[in-house]
mmCIF file of C-alpha atoms in Angstrom:
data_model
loop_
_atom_site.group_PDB
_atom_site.id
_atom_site.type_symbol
_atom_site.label_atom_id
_atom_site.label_comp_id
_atom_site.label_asym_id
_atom_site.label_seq_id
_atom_site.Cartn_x
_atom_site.Cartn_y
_atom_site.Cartn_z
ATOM 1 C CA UNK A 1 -19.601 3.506 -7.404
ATOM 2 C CA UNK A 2 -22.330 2.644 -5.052
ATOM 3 C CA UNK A 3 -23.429 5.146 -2.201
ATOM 4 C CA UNK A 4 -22.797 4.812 0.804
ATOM 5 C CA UNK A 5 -26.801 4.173 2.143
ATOM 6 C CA UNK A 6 -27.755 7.237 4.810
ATOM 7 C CA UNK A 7 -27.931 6.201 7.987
ATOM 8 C CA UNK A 8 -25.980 2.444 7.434
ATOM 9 C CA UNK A 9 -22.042 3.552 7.404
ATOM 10 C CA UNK A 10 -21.142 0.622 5.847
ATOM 11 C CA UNK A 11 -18.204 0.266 3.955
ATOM 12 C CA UNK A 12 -17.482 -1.464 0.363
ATOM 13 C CA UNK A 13 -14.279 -1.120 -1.037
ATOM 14 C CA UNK A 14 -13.085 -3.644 -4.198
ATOM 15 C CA UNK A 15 -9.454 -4.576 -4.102
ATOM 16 C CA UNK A 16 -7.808 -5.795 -7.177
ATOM 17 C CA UNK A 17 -4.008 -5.881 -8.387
ATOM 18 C CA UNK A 18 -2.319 -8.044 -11.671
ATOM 19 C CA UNK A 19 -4.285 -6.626 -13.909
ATOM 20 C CA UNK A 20 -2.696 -7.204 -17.130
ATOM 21 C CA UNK A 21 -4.236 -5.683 -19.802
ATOM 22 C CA UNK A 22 -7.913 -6.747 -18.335
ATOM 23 C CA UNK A 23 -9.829 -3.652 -19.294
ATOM 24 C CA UNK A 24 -13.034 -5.019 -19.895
ATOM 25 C CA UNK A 25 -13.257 -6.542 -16.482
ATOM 26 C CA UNK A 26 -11.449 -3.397 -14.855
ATOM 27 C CA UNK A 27 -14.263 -0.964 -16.490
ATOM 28 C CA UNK A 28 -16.703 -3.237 -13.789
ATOM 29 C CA UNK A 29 -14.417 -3.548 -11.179
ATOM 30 C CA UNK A 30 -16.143 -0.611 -8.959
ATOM 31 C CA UNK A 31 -19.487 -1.863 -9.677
ATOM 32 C CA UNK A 32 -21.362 -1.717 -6.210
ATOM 33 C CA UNK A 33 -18.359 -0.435 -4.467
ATOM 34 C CA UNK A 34 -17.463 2.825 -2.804
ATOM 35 C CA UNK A 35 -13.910 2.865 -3.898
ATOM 36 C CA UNK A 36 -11.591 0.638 -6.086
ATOM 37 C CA UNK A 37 -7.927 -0.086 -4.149
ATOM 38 C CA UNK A 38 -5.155 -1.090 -7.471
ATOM 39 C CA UNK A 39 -2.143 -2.739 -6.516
ATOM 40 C CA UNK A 40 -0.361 -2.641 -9.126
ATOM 41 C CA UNK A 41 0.866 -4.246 -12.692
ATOM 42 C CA UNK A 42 -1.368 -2.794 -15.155
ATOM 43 C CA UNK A 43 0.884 -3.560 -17.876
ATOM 44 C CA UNK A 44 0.795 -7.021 -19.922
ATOM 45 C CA UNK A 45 4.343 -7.902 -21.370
ATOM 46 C CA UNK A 46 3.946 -11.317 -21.646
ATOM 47 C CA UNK A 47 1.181 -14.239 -20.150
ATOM 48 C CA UNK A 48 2.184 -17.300 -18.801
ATOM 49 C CA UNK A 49 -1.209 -18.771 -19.563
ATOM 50 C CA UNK A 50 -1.924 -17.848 -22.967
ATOM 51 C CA UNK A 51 1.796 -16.993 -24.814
ATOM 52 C CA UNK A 52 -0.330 -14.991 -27.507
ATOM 53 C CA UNK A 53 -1.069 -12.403 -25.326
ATOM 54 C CA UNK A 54 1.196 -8.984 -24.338
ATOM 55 C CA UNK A 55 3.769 -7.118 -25.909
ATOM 56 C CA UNK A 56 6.182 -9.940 -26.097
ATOM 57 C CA UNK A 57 4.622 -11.854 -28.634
ATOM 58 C CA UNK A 58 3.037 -8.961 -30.489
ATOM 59 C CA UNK A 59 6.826 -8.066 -31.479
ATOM 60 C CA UNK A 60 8.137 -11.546 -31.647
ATOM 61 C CA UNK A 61 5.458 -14.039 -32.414
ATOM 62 C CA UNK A 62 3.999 -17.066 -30.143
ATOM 63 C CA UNK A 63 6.978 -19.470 -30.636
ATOM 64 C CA UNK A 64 9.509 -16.889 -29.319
ATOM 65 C CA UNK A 65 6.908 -16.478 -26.309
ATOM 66 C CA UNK A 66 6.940 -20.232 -25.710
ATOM 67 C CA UNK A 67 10.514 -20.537 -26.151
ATOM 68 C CA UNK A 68 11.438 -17.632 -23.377
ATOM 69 C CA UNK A 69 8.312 -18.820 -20.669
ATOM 70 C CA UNK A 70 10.084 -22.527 -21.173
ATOM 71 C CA UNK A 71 13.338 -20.754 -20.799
ATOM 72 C CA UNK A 72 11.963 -18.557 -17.407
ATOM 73 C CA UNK A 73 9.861 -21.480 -15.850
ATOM 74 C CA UNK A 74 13.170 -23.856 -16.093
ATOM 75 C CA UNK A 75 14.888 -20.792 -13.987
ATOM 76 C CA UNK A 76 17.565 -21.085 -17.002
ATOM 77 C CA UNK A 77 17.382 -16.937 -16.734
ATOM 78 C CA UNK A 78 21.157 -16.278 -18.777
ATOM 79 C CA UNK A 79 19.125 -18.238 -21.134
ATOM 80 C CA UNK A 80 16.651 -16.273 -21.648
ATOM 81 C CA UNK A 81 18.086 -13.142 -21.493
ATOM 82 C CA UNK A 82 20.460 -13.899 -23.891
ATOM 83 C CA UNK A 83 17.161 -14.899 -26.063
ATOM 84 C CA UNK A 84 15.774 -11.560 -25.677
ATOM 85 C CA UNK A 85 18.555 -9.830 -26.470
ATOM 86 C CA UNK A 86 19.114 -11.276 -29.584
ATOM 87 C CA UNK A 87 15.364 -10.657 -30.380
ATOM 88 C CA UNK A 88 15.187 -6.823 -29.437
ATOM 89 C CA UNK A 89 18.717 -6.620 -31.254
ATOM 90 C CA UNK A 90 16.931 -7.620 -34.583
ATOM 91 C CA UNK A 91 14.209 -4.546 -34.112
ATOM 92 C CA UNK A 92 15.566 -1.745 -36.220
ATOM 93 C CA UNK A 93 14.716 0.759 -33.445
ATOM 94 C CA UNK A 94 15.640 1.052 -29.935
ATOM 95 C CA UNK A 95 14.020 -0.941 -27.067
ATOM 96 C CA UNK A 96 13.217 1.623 -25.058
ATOM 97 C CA UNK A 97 11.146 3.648 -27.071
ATOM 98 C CA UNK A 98 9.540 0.212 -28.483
ATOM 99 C CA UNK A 99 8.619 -0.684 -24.889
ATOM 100 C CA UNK A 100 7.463 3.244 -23.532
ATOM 101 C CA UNK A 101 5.168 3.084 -26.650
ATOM 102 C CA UNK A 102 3.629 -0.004 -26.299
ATOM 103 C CA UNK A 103 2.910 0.658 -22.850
ATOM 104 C CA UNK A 104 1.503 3.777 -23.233
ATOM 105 C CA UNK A 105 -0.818 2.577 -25.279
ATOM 106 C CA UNK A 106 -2.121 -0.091 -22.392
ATOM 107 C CA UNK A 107 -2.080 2.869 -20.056
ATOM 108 C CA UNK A 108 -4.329 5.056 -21.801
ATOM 109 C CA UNK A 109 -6.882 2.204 -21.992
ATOM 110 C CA UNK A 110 -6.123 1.111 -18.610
ATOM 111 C CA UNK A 111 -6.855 4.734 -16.813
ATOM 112 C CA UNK A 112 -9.769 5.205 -18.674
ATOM 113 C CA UNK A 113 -11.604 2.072 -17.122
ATOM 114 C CA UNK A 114 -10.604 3.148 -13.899
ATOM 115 C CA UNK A 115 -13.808 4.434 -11.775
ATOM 116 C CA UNK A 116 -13.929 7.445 -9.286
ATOM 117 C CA UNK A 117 -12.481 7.239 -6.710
ATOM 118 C CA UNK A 118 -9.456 4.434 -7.824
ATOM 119 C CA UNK A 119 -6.516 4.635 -5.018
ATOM 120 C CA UNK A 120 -3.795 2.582 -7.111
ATOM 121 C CA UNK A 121 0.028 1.758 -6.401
ATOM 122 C CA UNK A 122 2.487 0.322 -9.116
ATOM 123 C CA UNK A 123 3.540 -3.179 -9.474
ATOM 124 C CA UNK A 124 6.457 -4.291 -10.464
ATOM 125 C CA UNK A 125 6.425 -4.444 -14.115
ATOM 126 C CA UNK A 126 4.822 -0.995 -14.298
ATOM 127 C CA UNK A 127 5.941 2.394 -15.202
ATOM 128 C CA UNK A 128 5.634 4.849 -11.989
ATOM 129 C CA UNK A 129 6.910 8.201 -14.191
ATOM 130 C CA UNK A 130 3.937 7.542 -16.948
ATOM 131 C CA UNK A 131 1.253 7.447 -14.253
ATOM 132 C CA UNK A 132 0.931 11.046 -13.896
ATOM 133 C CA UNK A 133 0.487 11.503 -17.653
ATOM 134 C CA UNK A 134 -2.743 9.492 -17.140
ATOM 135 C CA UNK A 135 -4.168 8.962 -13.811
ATOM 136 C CA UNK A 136 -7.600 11.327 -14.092
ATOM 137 C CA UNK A 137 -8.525 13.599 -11.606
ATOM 138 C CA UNK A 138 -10.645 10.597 -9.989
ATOM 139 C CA UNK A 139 -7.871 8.606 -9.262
ATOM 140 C CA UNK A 140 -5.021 8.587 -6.473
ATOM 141 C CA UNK A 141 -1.962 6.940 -6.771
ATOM 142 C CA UNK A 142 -0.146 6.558 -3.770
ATOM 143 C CA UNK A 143 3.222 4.738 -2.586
ATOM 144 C CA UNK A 144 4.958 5.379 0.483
ATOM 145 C CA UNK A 145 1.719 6.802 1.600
ATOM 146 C CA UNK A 146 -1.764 6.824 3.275
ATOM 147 C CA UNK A 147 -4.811 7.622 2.385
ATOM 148 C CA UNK A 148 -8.343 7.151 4.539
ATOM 149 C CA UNK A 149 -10.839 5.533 3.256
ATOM 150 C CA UNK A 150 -14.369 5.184 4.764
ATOM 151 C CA UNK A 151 -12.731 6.043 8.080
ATOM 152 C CA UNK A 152 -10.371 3.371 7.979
ATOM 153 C CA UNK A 153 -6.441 4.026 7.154
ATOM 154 C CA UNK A 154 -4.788 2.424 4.025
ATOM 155 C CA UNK A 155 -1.290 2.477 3.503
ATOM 156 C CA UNK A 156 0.389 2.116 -0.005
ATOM 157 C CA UNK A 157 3.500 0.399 -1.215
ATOM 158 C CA UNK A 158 3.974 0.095 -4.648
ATOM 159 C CA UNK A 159 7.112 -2.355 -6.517
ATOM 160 C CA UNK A 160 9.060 -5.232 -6.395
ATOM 161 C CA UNK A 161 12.263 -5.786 -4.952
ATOM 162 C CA UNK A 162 14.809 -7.061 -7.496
ATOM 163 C CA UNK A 163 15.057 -10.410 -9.216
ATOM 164 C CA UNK A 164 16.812 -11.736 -12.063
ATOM 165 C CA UNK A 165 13.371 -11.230 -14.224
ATOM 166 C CA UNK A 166 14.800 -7.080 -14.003
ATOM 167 C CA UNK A 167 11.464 -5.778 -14.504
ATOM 168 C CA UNK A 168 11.192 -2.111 -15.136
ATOM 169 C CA UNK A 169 9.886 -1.074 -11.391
ATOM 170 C CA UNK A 170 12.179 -3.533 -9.368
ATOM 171 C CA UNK A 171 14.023 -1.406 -6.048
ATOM 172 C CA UNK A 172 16.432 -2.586 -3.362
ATOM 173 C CA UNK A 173 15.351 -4.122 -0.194
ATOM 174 C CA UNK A 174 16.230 -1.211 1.804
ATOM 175 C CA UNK A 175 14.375 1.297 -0.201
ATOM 176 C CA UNK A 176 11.501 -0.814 -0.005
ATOM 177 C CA UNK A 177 11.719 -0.894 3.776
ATOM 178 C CA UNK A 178 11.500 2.888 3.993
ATOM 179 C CA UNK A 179 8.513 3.226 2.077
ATOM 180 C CA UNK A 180 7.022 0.160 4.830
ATOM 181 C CA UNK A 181 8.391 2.376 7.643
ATOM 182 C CA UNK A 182 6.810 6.071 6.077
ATOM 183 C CA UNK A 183 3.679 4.466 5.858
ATOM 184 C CA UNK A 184 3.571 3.193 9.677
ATOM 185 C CA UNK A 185 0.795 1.879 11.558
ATOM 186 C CA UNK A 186 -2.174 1.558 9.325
ATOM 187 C CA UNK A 187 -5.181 -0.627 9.211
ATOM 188 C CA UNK A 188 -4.938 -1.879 5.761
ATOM 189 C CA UNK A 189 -1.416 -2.578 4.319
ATOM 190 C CA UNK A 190 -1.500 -2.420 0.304
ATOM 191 C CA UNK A 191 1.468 -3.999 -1.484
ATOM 192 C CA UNK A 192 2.277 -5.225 -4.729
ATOM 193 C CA UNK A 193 3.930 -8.017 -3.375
ATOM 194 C CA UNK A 194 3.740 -10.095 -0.455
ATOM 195 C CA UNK A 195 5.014 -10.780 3.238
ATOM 196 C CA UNK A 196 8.106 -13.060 2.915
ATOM 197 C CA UNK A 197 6.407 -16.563 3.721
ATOM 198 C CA UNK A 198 7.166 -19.544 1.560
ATOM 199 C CA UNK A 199 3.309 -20.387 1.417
ATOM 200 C CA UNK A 200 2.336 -16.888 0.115
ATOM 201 C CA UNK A 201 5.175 -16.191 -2.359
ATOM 202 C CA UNK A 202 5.591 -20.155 -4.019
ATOM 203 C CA UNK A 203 3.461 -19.738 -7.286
ATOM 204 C CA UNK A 204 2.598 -23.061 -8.501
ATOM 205 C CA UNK A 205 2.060 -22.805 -12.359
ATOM 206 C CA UNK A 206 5.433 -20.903 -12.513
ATOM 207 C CA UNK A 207 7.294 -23.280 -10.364
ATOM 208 C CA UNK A 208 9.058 -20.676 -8.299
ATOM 209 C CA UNK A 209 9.559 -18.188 -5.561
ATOM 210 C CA UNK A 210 8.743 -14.954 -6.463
ATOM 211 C CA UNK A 211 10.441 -12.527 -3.725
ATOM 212 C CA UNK A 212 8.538 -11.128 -0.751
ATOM 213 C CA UNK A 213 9.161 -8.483 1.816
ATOM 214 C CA UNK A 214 11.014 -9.319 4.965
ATOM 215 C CA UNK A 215 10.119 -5.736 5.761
ATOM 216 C CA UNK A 216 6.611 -6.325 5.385
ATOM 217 C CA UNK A 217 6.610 -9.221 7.185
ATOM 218 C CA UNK A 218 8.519 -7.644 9.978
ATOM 219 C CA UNK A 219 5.791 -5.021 10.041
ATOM 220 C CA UNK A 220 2.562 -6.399 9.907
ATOM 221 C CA UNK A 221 3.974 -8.517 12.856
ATOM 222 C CA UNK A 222 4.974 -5.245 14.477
ATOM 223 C CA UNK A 223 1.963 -3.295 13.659
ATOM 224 C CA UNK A 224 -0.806 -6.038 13.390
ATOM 225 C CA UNK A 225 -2.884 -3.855 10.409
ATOM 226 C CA UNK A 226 -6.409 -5.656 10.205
ATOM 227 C CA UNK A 227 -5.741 -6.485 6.753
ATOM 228 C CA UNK A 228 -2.341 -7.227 4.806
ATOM 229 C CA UNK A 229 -3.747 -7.133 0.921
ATOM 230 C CA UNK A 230 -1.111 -7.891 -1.924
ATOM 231 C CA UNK A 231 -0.930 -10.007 -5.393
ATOM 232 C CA UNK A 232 1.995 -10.388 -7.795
ATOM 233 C CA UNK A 233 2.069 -13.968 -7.083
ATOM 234 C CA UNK A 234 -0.139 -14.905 -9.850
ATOM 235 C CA UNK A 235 -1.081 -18.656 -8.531
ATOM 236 C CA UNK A 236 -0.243 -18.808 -5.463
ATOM 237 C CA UNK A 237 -0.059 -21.936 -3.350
ATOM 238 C CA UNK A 238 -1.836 -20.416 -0.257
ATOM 239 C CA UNK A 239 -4.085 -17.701 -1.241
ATOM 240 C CA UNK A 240 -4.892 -16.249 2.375
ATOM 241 C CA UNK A 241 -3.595 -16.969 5.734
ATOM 242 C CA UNK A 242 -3.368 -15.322 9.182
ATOM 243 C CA UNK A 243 0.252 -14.015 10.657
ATOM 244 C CA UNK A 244 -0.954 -12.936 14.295
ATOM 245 C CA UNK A 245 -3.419 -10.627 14.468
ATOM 246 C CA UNK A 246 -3.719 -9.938 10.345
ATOM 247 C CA UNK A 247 -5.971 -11.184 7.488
ATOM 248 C CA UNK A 248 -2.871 -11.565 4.831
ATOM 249 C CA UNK A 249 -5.342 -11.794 1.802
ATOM 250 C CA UNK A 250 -3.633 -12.674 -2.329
ATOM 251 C CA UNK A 251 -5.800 -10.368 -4.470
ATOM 252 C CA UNK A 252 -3.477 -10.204 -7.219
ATOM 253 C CA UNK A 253 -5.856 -12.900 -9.492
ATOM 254 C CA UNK A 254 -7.627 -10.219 -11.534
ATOM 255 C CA UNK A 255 -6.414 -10.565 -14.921
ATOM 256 C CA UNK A 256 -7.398 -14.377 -14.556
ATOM 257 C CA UNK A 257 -10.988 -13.845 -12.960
ATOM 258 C CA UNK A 258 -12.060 -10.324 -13.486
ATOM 259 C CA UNK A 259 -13.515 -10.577 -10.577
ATOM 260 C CA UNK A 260 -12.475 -8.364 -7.356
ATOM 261 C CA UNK A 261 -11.835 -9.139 -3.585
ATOM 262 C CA UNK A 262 -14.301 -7.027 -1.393
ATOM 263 C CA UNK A 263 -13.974 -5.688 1.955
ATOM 264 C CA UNK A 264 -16.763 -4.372 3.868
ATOM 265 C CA UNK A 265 -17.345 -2.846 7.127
#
C-alpha cells in the first residue's frame, strides 16, 4: 500500500468485488492504494465466460458446464437443478464436504493475496463461517458494520437476497434490511449487490435480472451517502448512474479486468 504523502491528506482507496478465483490480479489490487475495500464473491463455482473454469467443471467436465449455463441463461432453473442433482448424486461422497473443500482451497489462496489493510464483505456465493479461518490479521471483514477509512465512514453489507440460483450466502429481504438500517448514515455504502433499479441489476450476457435491494435503494435515497459502491451484476447494462445526491458506482468487474475502481479524496 502506498503512503499517505505528509502534508497532502489525500486519500486512495481501490474498490473491487466478483473476484472469482482472480488471484494473480488480486495480489496487485492494493498497488498504489492506501486500503483495498472487497465486496464480496471470492469463490469461483462456475464462469459464464469461459465454462472450463471453477469448481463446476473441475468435478463434471466442460459439457456438463455448457449444458447447466444453457440451462440457467434460458431461466429453465427446475432444469437445471434437476441436472445438478443428478450430477452431485453420481459423486461417491457427499456434496457438502466436496463443496467446503474445494472452497477452502480458493480461500487460502484468495486471503493470502489480500494486502494490509483489506476491509472485505461476502458476496453471495461465498462462505461467511470460513472467513475467520483465513482472513490475516491485516484484513477486516465487516457486514452490518462500519469502519473509517481515511476519515471518511464506510458501511458494509455483505450477501444476496434469495433467488432460485440458492447460492450458499443468499438471506431474506428483511434480514438484509437490518443490516442496511445497523449500518445507518455513512458516506460510502458497500454492498455485494445493488440498489433495486432495472438499469443497474439487468446483466446483459446473462439475459436476466439479478435481484437488488429495495432497502438499499430506500436508503441511499434516505441517507444520500457520497458513494453507493456494489458488483454482483457481472455485465451490467448501466455501469454507474446517479440516484439524487449519490455516485451509485458497479465495481463488481474484477475477475474480468483485474483491474480496480479507485476513489480518491
Amino acid at each position: 500500500m502506498a503512503p499517505t504523502p505528509a502534508g497532502n491528506h489525500r486519500t486512495r482507496v481501490h474498490v473491487i468485488s466478483d473476484v472469482h478465483g482472480n488471484a494473480r490480479d488480486l495480489a496487485r489490487a492494493g498497488e498504489g492504494a492506501d486500503a483495498l475495500v472487497c465486496l464480496g464473491d471470492l469463490v469461483l463455482f462456475l464462469d459464464y465466460a469461459d465454462h472450463s473454469r471453477g469448481i463446476f467443471p473441475d468435478l463434471f467436465g466442460v459439457e456438463n458446464a455448457d449444458r447447466i449455463v444453457a440451462l440457467r441463461t434460458a431461466r429453465r432453473f427446475e432444469e437445471a437443478r434437476m441436472l445438478g442433482t443428478a450430477l452431485w448424486a453420481g459423486l461417491q461422497e457427499d456434496r457438502a464436504t466436496v463443496i467446503e473443500e474445494a472452497v477452502r482451497k480458493q480461500y487460502a489462496e484468495m486471503f493470502a493475496a489480500f494486502p494490509s489493510p483489506t476491509y472485505a464483505t461476502y458476496g453471495n456465493v461465498d462462505m461467511p463461517p470460513l472467513w475467520r479461518e483465513y482472513a490475516g490479521p491485516g484484513t477486516t471483514v465487516l457486514d452490518g458494520e462500519r469502519a473509517e477509512i481515511g476519515g471518511r465512514v464506510f458501511g458494509f453489507v455483505g450477501g444476496g437476497l434469495r433467488t432460485p440460483m440458492r447460492t450458499p450466502y443468499e438471506i431474506s429481504d428483511e434480514e438484509y434490511a437490518a443490516k442496511i438500517e445497523a449500518v445507518g448514515e455513512v458516506d460510502v455504502l458497500c454492498t455485494h449487490i445493488p440498489p433495486e433499479v432495472p438499469e443497474l441489476v439487468y446483466d446483459t450476457v446473462a439475459r436476466r435480472f439479478e435481484r437488488g435491494s429495495r432497502a438499499l435503494l430506500d436508503a441511499i435515497r434516505r441517507t444520500r451517502p457520497r458513494y453507493s459502491l456494489f458488483g454482483h451484476v457481472h455485465q451490467p447494462l448501466v455501469k454507474r448512474m446517479r440516484i439524487g445526491a449519490t455516485e451509485c458506482v458497479n465495481v463488481g468487474h474484477f475477475a474480468a479486468t483485474g483491474t480496480p475502481w479507485a476513489l480518491e479524496w
